[in-house]
mmCIF file of C-alpha atoms in Angstrom:
data_model
loop_
_atom_site.group_PDB
_atom_site.id
_atom_site.type_symbol
_atom_site.label_atom_id
_atom_site.label_comp_id
_atom_site.label_asym_id
_atom_site.label_seq_id
_atom_site.Cartn_x
_atom_site.Cartn_y
_atom_site.Cartn_z
ATOM 1 C CA MET A 1 -0.007 -0.180 0.058
ATOM 2 C CA SER A 2 0.937 3.644 -0.179
ATOM 3 C CA ALA A 3 1.434 5.991 2.869
ATOM 4 C CA ILE A 4 3.329 8.804 3.628
ATOM 5 C CA ASP A 5 6.508 9.171 5.513
ATOM 6 C CA PHE A 6 8.236 11.959 6.843
ATOM 7 C CA GLU A 7 12.087 11.734 5.956
ATOM 8 C CA THR A 8 14.999 13.803 7.426
ATOM 9 C CA PRO A 9 15.757 16.349 4.746
ATOM 10 C CA ALA A 10 19.294 15.767 2.878
ATOM 11 C CA GLY A 11 22.144 17.484 4.771
ATOM 12 C CA GLU A 12 20.126 17.709 8.396
ATOM 13 C CA GLU A 13 21.047 15.696 11.302
ATOM 14 C CA LYS A 14 17.346 15.798 12.185
ATOM 15 C CA PRO A 15 14.265 17.990 10.972
ATOM 16 C CA SER A 16 13.061 21.301 12.626
ATOM 17 C CA PHE A 17 10.665 23.873 11.716
ATOM 18 C CA LYS A 18 13.192 25.802 9.515
ATOM 19 C CA HIS A 19 14.027 22.571 7.897
ATOM 20 C CA PRO A 20 10.994 20.137 8.329
ATOM 21 C CA ALA A 21 11.085 16.757 6.986
ATOM 22 C CA GLU A 22 10.493 15.770 3.564
ATOM 23 C CA VAL A 23 7.213 14.415 2.930
ATOM 24 C CA VAL A 24 7.482 11.229 0.897
ATOM 25 C CA VAL A 25 5.144 8.633 -0.677
ATOM 26 C CA ASN A 26 6.489 5.156 -0.211
ATOM 27 C CA GLN A 27 5.243 1.638 -0.361
ATOM 28 C CA HIS A 28 4.582 -0.226 2.911
ATOM 29 C CA PRO A 29 3.035 -3.960 3.874
ATOM 30 C CA LEU A 30 -0.597 -4.083 4.084
ATOM 31 C CA PRO A 31 -1.392 -4.219 7.549
ATOM 32 C CA SER A 32 -3.548 -7.174 9.450
ATOM 33 C CA PRO A 33 -6.039 -6.524 11.949
ATOM 34 C CA GLY A 34 -4.820 -8.310 15.449
ATOM 35 C CA PRO A 35 -7.310 -9.580 17.820
ATOM 36 C CA GLY A 36 -9.759 -6.568 18.686
ATOM 37 C CA GLU A 37 -8.625 -4.432 15.886
ATOM 38 C CA VAL A 38 -10.327 -3.735 12.303
ATOM 39 C CA LEU A 39 -8.218 -3.024 9.279
ATOM 40 C CA ILE A 40 -9.849 0.311 7.366
ATOM 41 C CA LYS A 41 -9.684 1.168 3.889
ATOM 42 C CA VAL A 42 -8.851 4.623 4.043
ATOM 43 C CA ALA A 43 -10.981 7.226 2.038
ATOM 44 C CA ALA A 44 -9.444 10.509 3.836
ATOM 45 C CA ALA A 45 -7.371 11.837 6.345
ATOM 46 C CA GLY A 46 -7.680 14.969 8.605
ATOM 47 C CA LEU A 47 -4.692 17.062 8.939
ATOM 48 C CA ASN A 48 -3.976 18.359 12.320
ATOM 49 C CA ASN A 49 -1.618 20.561 14.249
ATOM 50 C CA LEU A 50 0.340 17.653 15.740
ATOM 51 C CA ASP A 51 1.188 16.362 12.039
ATOM 52 C CA LEU A 52 3.172 19.618 11.701
ATOM 53 C CA LEU A 53 5.007 19.024 15.067
ATOM 54 C CA GLN A 54 5.746 15.718 13.919
ATOM 55 C CA ARG A 55 7.255 16.831 10.711
ATOM 56 C CA ALA A 56 9.511 19.040 12.562
ATOM 57 C CA GLY A 57 10.850 16.627 14.851
ATOM 58 C CA ASP A 58 9.286 17.863 17.599
ATOM 59 C CA TYR A 59 6.366 15.283 18.622
ATOM 60 C CA PRO A 60 7.837 11.924 19.605
ATOM 61 C CA VAL A 61 5.348 9.151 18.320
ATOM 62 C CA PRO A 62 4.052 7.359 21.024
ATOM 63 C CA GLU A 63 5.197 4.146 21.799
ATOM 64 C CA GLY A 64 3.914 1.278 19.686
ATOM 65 C CA ALA A 65 2.320 3.897 17.337
ATOM 66 C CA SER A 66 2.735 3.922 13.766
ATOM 67 C CA GLU A 67 5.636 6.618 12.404
ATOM 68 C CA VAL A 68 3.229 7.387 9.543
ATOM 69 C CA PRO A 69 1.530 10.551 10.316
ATOM 70 C CA GLY A 70 -2.032 10.767 10.703
ATOM 71 C CA VAL A 71 -4.465 10.510 13.484
ATOM 72 C CA GLU A 72 -8.149 10.637 12.333
ATOM 73 C CA VAL A 73 -9.363 8.924 9.064
ATOM 74 C CA SER A 74 -12.767 7.752 7.286
ATOM 75 C CA GLY A 75 -12.893 5.135 5.348
ATOM 76 C CA THR A 76 -14.624 1.435 4.954
ATOM 77 C CA ILE A 77 -14.029 -1.666 6.979
ATOM 78 C CA GLU A 78 -11.974 -4.246 4.951
ATOM 79 C CA ALA A 79 -11.393 -6.823 7.644
ATOM 80 C CA VAL A 80 -11.985 -7.440 11.155
ATOM 81 C CA GLY A 81 -9.347 -9.528 13.681
ATOM 82 C CA ALA A 82 -10.752 -11.952 16.231
ATOM 83 C CA GLY A 83 -13.057 -11.042 18.798
ATOM 84 C CA VAL A 84 -14.578 -8.280 16.890
ATOM 85 C CA VAL A 85 -18.385 -8.750 16.345
ATOM 86 C CA SER A 86 -19.254 -4.529 16.178
ATOM 87 C CA TRP A 87 -18.139 -3.857 12.863
ATOM 88 C CA ASP A 88 -19.115 -5.695 9.371
ATOM 89 C CA PHE A 89 -16.983 -5.763 6.075
ATOM 90 C CA GLY A 90 -17.670 -2.639 3.913
ATOM 91 C CA ALA A 91 -19.235 -0.664 6.771
ATOM 92 C CA PRO A 92 -18.728 3.426 6.602
ATOM 93 C CA VAL A 93 -16.778 4.382 9.396
ATOM 94 C CA CYS A 94 -14.239 7.441 10.905
ATOM 95 C CA ALA A 95 -11.535 6.491 13.655
ATOM 96 C CA LEU A 96 -9.451 8.429 16.060
ATOM 97 C CA LEU A 97 -5.596 6.727 15.752
ATOM 98 C CA ALA A 98 -2.387 6.822 17.496
ATOM 99 C CA GLY A 99 -0.972 7.135 13.802
ATOM 100 C CA GLY A 100 -0.931 5.958 10.479
ATOM 101 C CA GLY A 101 -3.616 7.905 8.928
ATOM 102 C CA TYR A 102 -1.703 9.154 5.747
ATOM 103 C CA ALA A 103 -2.028 5.495 4.357
ATOM 104 C CA GLU A 104 -4.309 3.360 1.818
ATOM 105 C CA TYR A 105 -5.197 1.226 4.852
ATOM 106 C CA VAL A 106 -4.467 1.253 8.654
ATOM 107 C CA THR A 107 -5.601 -0.837 11.698
ATOM 108 C CA VAL A 108 -7.141 0.360 14.898
ATOM 109 C CA ASP A 109 -8.761 -0.828 17.960
ATOM 110 C CA ALA A 110 -12.188 -1.115 17.345
ATOM 111 C CA ARG A 111 -13.689 0.602 20.166
ATOM 112 C CA GLN A 112 -11.711 3.922 18.502
ATOM 113 C CA VAL A 113 -14.116 3.426 15.541
ATOM 114 C CA LEU A 114 -17.589 5.503 15.001
ATOM 115 C CA PRO A 115 -19.968 5.243 12.435
ATOM 116 C CA VAL A 116 -20.208 7.784 9.774
ATOM 117 C CA PRO A 117 -23.015 10.197 10.697
ATOM 118 C CA ASP A 118 -26.132 10.304 8.936
ATOM 119 C CA ARG A 119 -25.831 12.912 6.180
ATOM 120 C CA ILE A 120 -22.111 13.394 6.489
ATOM 121 C CA PRO A 121 -20.047 12.301 3.072
ATOM 122 C CA LEU A 122 -17.658 9.615 3.738
ATOM 123 C CA VAL A 123 -14.605 11.827 2.881
ATOM 124 C CA GLU A 124 -15.727 14.691 4.955
ATOM 125 C CA ALA A 125 -16.273 12.354 8.085
ATOM 126 C CA ALA A 126 -12.383 12.088 8.237
ATOM 127 C CA GLY A 127 -12.504 15.767 9.784
ATOM 128 C CA LEU A 128 -14.449 14.420 12.960
ATOM 129 C CA PRO A 129 -13.139 12.116 14.877
ATOM 130 C CA GLU A 130 -9.933 14.006 16.693
ATOM 131 C CA VAL A 131 -11.885 17.151 16.692
ATOM 132 C CA ALA A 132 -14.690 15.758 18.149
ATOM 133 C CA ALA A 133 -12.885 13.853 20.799
ATOM 134 C CA THR A 134 -10.560 16.843 21.566
ATOM 135 C CA CYS A 135 -13.481 19.361 22.073
ATOM 136 C CA TRP A 136 -15.831 16.735 24.252
ATOM 137 C CA THR A 137 -12.818 15.593 26.443
ATOM 138 C CA ASN A 138 -11.237 18.653 26.974
ATOM 139 C CA LEU A 139 -14.322 21.176 27.336
ATOM 140 C CA VAL A 140 -16.624 18.799 28.951
ATOM 141 C CA MET A 141 -15.383 15.864 30.876
ATOM 142 C CA GLN A 142 -11.941 17.495 31.858
ATOM 143 C CA ALA A 143 -12.868 21.373 32.231
ATOM 144 C CA GLY A 144 -16.591 20.502 33.340
ATOM 145 C CA ALA A 145 -18.259 23.266 31.215
ATOM 146 C CA GLU A 146 -22.029 22.819 31.525
ATOM 147 C CA PRO A 147 -24.942 24.341 29.987
ATOM 148 C CA GLY A 148 -25.218 28.141 30.271
ATOM 149 C CA ASP A 149 -21.152 28.882 30.892
ATOM 150 C CA TRP A 150 -19.367 31.252 29.256
ATOM 151 C CA VAL A 151 -16.578 29.715 27.081
ATOM 152 C CA LEU A 152 -13.774 31.210 25.442
ATOM 153 C CA VAL A 153 -12.628 29.513 22.280
ATOM 154 C CA HIS A 154 -9.196 30.756 20.799
ATOM 155 C CA GLY A 155 -8.685 30.349 17.414
ATOM 156 C CA GLY A 156 -12.385 30.308 16.358
ATOM 157 C CA THR A 157 -12.354 29.374 12.713
ATOM 158 C CA GLY A 158 -9.612 26.881 12.816
ATOM 159 C CA GLY A 159 -10.106 23.048 12.866
ATOM 160 C CA ILE A 160 -10.988 23.091 16.587
ATOM 161 C CA GLY A 161 -12.570 26.142 17.327
ATOM 162 C CA SER A 162 -14.858 25.738 14.253
ATOM 163 C CA PHE A 163 -16.137 22.635 15.944
ATOM 164 C CA ALA A 164 -16.035 23.810 19.402
ATOM 165 C CA LEU A 165 -18.251 26.495 18.825
ATOM 166 C CA GLN A 166 -20.982 24.731 17.073
ATOM 167 C CA MET A 167 -20.870 21.968 19.916
ATOM 168 C CA LEU A 168 -20.984 24.464 22.842
ATOM 169 C CA ALA A 169 -24.061 26.011 21.055
ATOM 170 C CA ALA A 170 -25.557 22.916 20.707
ATOM 171 C CA TYR A 171 -25.072 22.017 24.182
ATOM 172 C CA ASP A 172 -26.546 25.520 25.419
ATOM 173 C CA ALA A 173 -23.212 27.130 26.352
ATOM 174 C CA GLN A 174 -22.349 30.690 25.235
ATOM 175 C CA PRO A 175 -19.316 30.785 23.299
ATOM 176 C CA ILE A 176 -17.253 33.458 22.749
ATOM 177 C CA ALA A 177 -14.371 33.284 20.011
ATOM 178 C CA THR A 178 -11.220 35.235 19.373
ATOM 179 C CA VAL A 179 -10.123 35.435 15.859
ATOM 180 C CA GLY A 180 -7.675 37.643 13.596
ATOM 181 C CA SER A 181 -9.933 39.417 11.049
ATOM 182 C CA GLU A 182 -13.507 40.873 10.583
ATOM 183 C CA GLU A 183 -13.836 37.952 7.810
ATOM 184 C CA LYS A 184 -13.106 34.916 10.422
ATOM 185 C CA ARG A 185 -15.424 37.076 12.965
ATOM 186 C CA GLN A 186 -18.497 37.071 10.724
ATOM 187 C CA GLN A 187 -17.566 33.232 10.080
ATOM 188 C CA ALA A 188 -17.395 32.927 14.074
ATOM 189 C CA MET A 189 -20.825 34.011 14.592
ATOM 190 C CA SER A 190 -22.229 32.020 11.964
ATOM 191 C CA LEU A 191 -20.612 28.882 13.763
ATOM 192 C CA GLY A 192 -22.657 29.973 16.936
ATOM 193 C CA ALA A 193 -20.476 32.365 19.009
ATOM 194 C CA VAL A 194 -22.397 34.699 21.031
ATOM 195 C CA GLU A 195 -19.589 37.381 19.833
ATOM 196 C CA ALA A 196 -16.413 37.105 18.147
ATOM 197 C CA ILE A 197 -13.388 39.553 19.278
ATOM 198 C CA ASN A 198 -10.535 40.615 16.831
ATOM 199 C CA TYR A 199 -7.526 39.921 19.282
ATOM 200 C CA ARG A 200 -5.427 42.043 16.864
ATOM 201 C CA ASP A 201 -7.583 45.215 17.647
ATOM 202 C CA GLU A 202 -8.984 44.374 20.900
ATOM 203 C CA ASP A 203 -7.879 43.079 24.562
ATOM 204 C CA PHE A 204 -9.628 39.814 24.668
ATOM 205 C CA ALA A 205 -9.790 39.672 28.191
ATOM 206 C CA GLU A 206 -11.296 43.245 28.727
ATOM 207 C CA ARG A 207 -13.926 42.410 25.912
ATOM 208 C CA VAL A 208 -14.960 38.944 27.567
ATOM 209 C CA HIS A 209 -15.740 40.816 30.806
ATOM 210 C CA GLU A 210 -17.727 43.535 28.874
ATOM 211 C CA ILE A 211 -19.605 40.753 26.942
ATOM 212 C CA THR A 212 -20.386 38.733 30.047
ATOM 213 C CA GLU A 213 -21.114 41.656 32.066
ATOM 214 C CA GLY A 214 -18.369 41.285 34.481
ATOM 215 C CA HIS A 215 -18.774 37.398 34.603
ATOM 216 C CA GLY A 216 -15.982 36.361 32.967
ATOM 217 C CA ALA A 217 -15.284 33.239 31.134
ATOM 218 C CA ASP A 218 -16.041 29.826 33.231
ATOM 219 C CA VAL A 219 -14.000 27.906 30.828
ATOM 220 C CA ILE A 220 -11.393 29.127 28.267
ATOM 221 C CA LEU A 221 -10.170 26.806 25.734
ATOM 222 C CA ASP A 222 -6.585 27.720 24.492
ATOM 223 C CA VAL A 223 -4.667 26.797 21.542
ATOM 224 C CA VAL A 224 -2.219 29.238 21.893
ATOM 225 C CA GLY A 225 -0.247 28.746 25.156
ATOM 226 C CA GLY A 226 2.448 31.023 26.970
ATOM 227 C CA LYS A 227 1.780 33.811 25.209
ATOM 228 C CA TYR A 228 -1.908 34.105 26.529
ATOM 229 C CA LEU A 229 -1.344 32.860 29.844
ATOM 230 C CA GLU A 230 -1.803 36.110 31.708
ATOM 231 C CA ASP A 231 -4.662 37.857 29.533
ATOM 232 C CA ASN A 232 -6.545 34.413 30.229
ATOM 233 C CA VAL A 233 -6.136 34.524 33.506
ATOM 234 C CA ARG A 234 -7.543 38.254 33.894
ATOM 235 C CA ALA A 235 -10.255 36.746 31.276
ATOM 236 C CA LEU A 236 -11.301 34.107 33.778
ATOM 237 C CA ALA A 237 -14.967 34.012 35.846
ATOM 238 C CA HIS A 238 -14.350 33.040 39.520
ATOM 239 C CA GLY A 239 -14.000 29.186 39.733
ATOM 240 C CA GLY A 240 -13.054 29.242 35.918
ATOM 241 C CA CYS A 241 -10.634 27.068 34.190
ATOM 242 C CA VAL A 242 -8.068 27.518 31.421
ATOM 243 C CA ILE A 243 -7.249 24.363 29.775
ATOM 244 C CA THR A 244 -4.770 24.589 27.103
ATOM 245 C CA ILE A 245 -4.096 21.858 24.237
ATOM 246 C CA GLY A 246 -1.695 24.261 22.011
ATOM 247 C CA LEU A 247 1.305 26.247 22.201
ATOM 248 C CA SER A 248 1.242 27.783 18.987
ATOM 249 C CA GLY A 249 1.880 31.183 21.267
ATOM 250 C CA GLY A 250 5.059 29.289 23.099
ATOM 251 C CA ALA A 251 5.492 26.993 25.962
ATOM 252 C CA GLN A 252 6.257 29.659 28.939
ATOM 253 C CA GLY A 253 4.460 32.482 30.155
ATOM 254 C CA THR A 254 4.042 34.650 32.858
ATOM 255 C CA LEU A 255 1.492 33.473 35.570
ATOM 256 C CA PRO A 256 -0.333 35.799 38.058
ATOM 257 C CA LEU A 257 -0.828 33.436 41.036
ATOM 258 C CA GLN A 258 -2.371 36.332 43.107
ATOM 259 C CA GLN A 259 -4.937 37.032 40.564
ATOM 260 C CA LEU A 260 -5.452 33.347 39.920
ATOM 261 C CA MET A 261 -5.751 32.557 43.381
ATOM 262 C CA ALA A 262 -8.567 35.556 44.125
ATOM 263 C CA LYS A 263 -10.500 34.078 41.415
ATOM 264 C CA ARG A 264 -10.116 30.445 42.901
ATOM 265 C CA GLY A 265 -9.410 29.594 39.109
ATOM 266 C CA TRP A 266 -7.417 26.541 38.065
ATOM 267 C CA ILE A 267 -5.278 25.768 34.916
ATOM 268 C CA THR A 268 -5.047 22.596 33.295
ATOM 269 C CA GLY A 269 -3.997 20.666 30.014
ATOM 270 C CA SER A 270 -3.769 17.590 28.094
ATOM 271 C CA THR A 271 -2.980 15.548 24.997
ATOM 272 C CA LEU A 272 -5.095 13.105 23.200
ATOM 273 C CA ARG A 273 -2.790 11.046 21.065
ATOM 274 C CA SER A 274 -0.459 9.633 23.950
ATOM 275 C CA ARG A 275 -3.468 8.377 25.718
ATOM 276 C CA SER A 276 -4.160 4.563 26.333
ATOM 277 C CA VAL A 277 -6.631 2.689 24.365
ATOM 278 C CA GLU A 278 -8.872 2.286 27.147
ATOM 279 C CA GLU A 279 -8.948 5.871 28.056
ATOM 280 C CA LYS A 280 -9.514 6.744 24.038
ATOM 281 C CA ALA A 281 -12.189 4.160 23.829
ATOM 282 C CA GLU A 282 -13.930 5.601 26.725
ATOM 283 C CA VAL A 283 -13.599 9.198 25.188
ATOM 284 C CA ILE A 284 -15.221 8.017 21.881
ATOM 285 C CA ALA A 285 -17.992 6.265 23.622
ATOM 286 C CA GLN A 286 -18.958 9.644 25.119
ATOM 287 C CA VAL A 287 -18.440 11.280 21.873
ATOM 288 C CA ARG A 288 -20.825 8.426 20.484
ATOM 289 C CA GLU A 289 -23.276 9.110 23.186
ATOM 290 C CA HIS A 290 -23.368 12.930 22.807
ATOM 291 C CA VAL A 291 -21.823 14.430 20.499
ATOM 292 C CA TRP A 292 -22.794 12.076 17.161
ATOM 293 C CA PRO A 293 -26.344 13.062 17.686
ATOM 294 C CA MET A 294 -25.707 16.686 17.436
ATOM 295 C CA ILE A 295 -23.814 16.023 13.986
ATOM 296 C CA ALA A 296 -26.895 14.058 12.968
ATOM 297 C CA SER A 297 -29.119 16.498 13.566
ATOM 298 C CA GLY A 298 -27.345 19.060 11.514
ATOM 299 C CA ALA A 299 -26.439 21.111 14.784
ATOM 300 C CA ILE A 300 -22.170 20.333 13.673
ATOM 301 C CA SER A 301 -21.255 19.986 10.441
ATOM 302 C CA PRO A 302 -17.287 19.314 9.630
ATOM 303 C CA SER A 303 -16.096 22.615 8.367
ATOM 304 C CA ILE A 304 -14.260 21.081 5.444
ATOM 305 C CA ALA A 305 -12.138 23.999 3.988
ATOM 306 C CA LYS A 306 -10.178 22.173 1.419
ATOM 307 C CA THR A 307 -8.943 18.674 0.258
ATOM 308 C CA PHE A 308 -5.679 17.422 -1.630
ATOM 309 C CA PRO A 309 -4.921 14.055 -3.237
ATOM 310 C CA MET A 310 -2.481 11.915 -1.255
ATOM 311 C CA ALA A 311 0.053 12.802 -3.860
ATOM 312 C CA GLU A 312 -0.080 16.378 -2.899
ATOM 313 C CA ALA A 313 0.620 15.824 0.863
ATOM 314 C CA GLU A 314 3.552 18.287 1.046
ATOM 315 C CA ARG A 315 1.440 20.989 -0.440
ATOM 316 C CA ALA A 316 -1.694 20.131 2.066
ATOM 317 C CA LEU A 317 0.550 20.550 4.867
ATOM 318 C CA GLU A 318 2.102 23.783 3.782
ATOM 319 C CA TYR A 319 -1.482 25.214 3.342
ATOM 320 C CA PHE A 320 -2.749 23.946 6.467
ATOM 321 C CA ALA A 321 0.321 25.846 8.205
ATOM 322 C CA SER A 322 -0.802 28.998 6.500
ATOM 323 C CA ASP A 323 -2.352 32.020 8.348
ATOM 324 C CA GLY A 324 -5.400 32.161 6.207
ATOM 325 C CA ARG A 325 -6.367 28.291 6.696
ATOM 326 C CA THR A 326 -9.990 27.830 8.487
ATOM 327 C CA GLY A 327 -11.720 24.849 9.058
ATOM 328 C CA LYS A 328 -10.613 21.349 8.166
ATOM 329 C CA ILE A 329 -8.100 20.228 5.851
ATOM 330 C CA LEU A 330 -8.242 16.669 4.436
ATOM 331 C CA LEU A 331 -5.861 14.451 2.523
ATOM 332 C CA VAL A 332 -8.120 12.329 0.060
ATOM 333 C CA MET A 333 -6.682 8.463 -0.676
ATOM 334 C CA GLU A 334 -6.609 7.739 -4.598
ATOM 335 C CA HIS A 335 -7.014 3.788 -4.449
#
């Protein structure tokens, strides 16, 4: 089968953001599903920030995971391993992976597989598993967001942000987005944001308190990291939570402890890829129960911005890394 590999650039000891790994299509052995696993014939794979980090040599692949990038796919069941009774040959599915998605076939634990929701095309379903699992596990399972809560979502028109706004609106929370342009502000509002703040022109912490009439954000979903740490604490409501899932603004920041203590606030963070199969199985079970009905009803759409064929994986990754990108980017397989 064909699969994408990240190979160290010529003349370099290891890849970096300045000299990222070369994107190469190679031939790999066709994987075989082990006990409890399924083999998926991949229709499409979703691109994610961790793919860029892996290409730059800055994201170690979890032990036992495939070195082939890609943590979410859609496709059809090609074969099942011993003990699997939940999936049949040919079933349209999407799945959360630890790696291996940029390939024509991939194996995964059957508990990390989801049915393609009603009304969603097979290819577009590749943009659902990782972002749905990320949003639900961080916002609800970990940060404890509840209906009625004010939730600040940074990067409101990105792959995670665009899904989070829709999910929070369907969950009867009150999402606020940060965006970088008037066009993105309008897009965030169309996705369900109560209000959207242009961080280039406005102090987002002040605006959050204005929008919430002094209450602040009960939960902040942060994909920026260090650069926003101090302002995130300023934006928090009493008893609020900042949950950091990305570090595009650096891994270090200033933490105003006195203000955090006065607000009885808390800061946490998480990753999804390195979690155990058992943990991922619980996340996927909750996503299927709580989020999949929102998608089936039309309250959430995948927000696919652009697709690329597998042969253009390098161009897809470069587009994904660009400032103007919104929504989800998919890599489509050509069997």
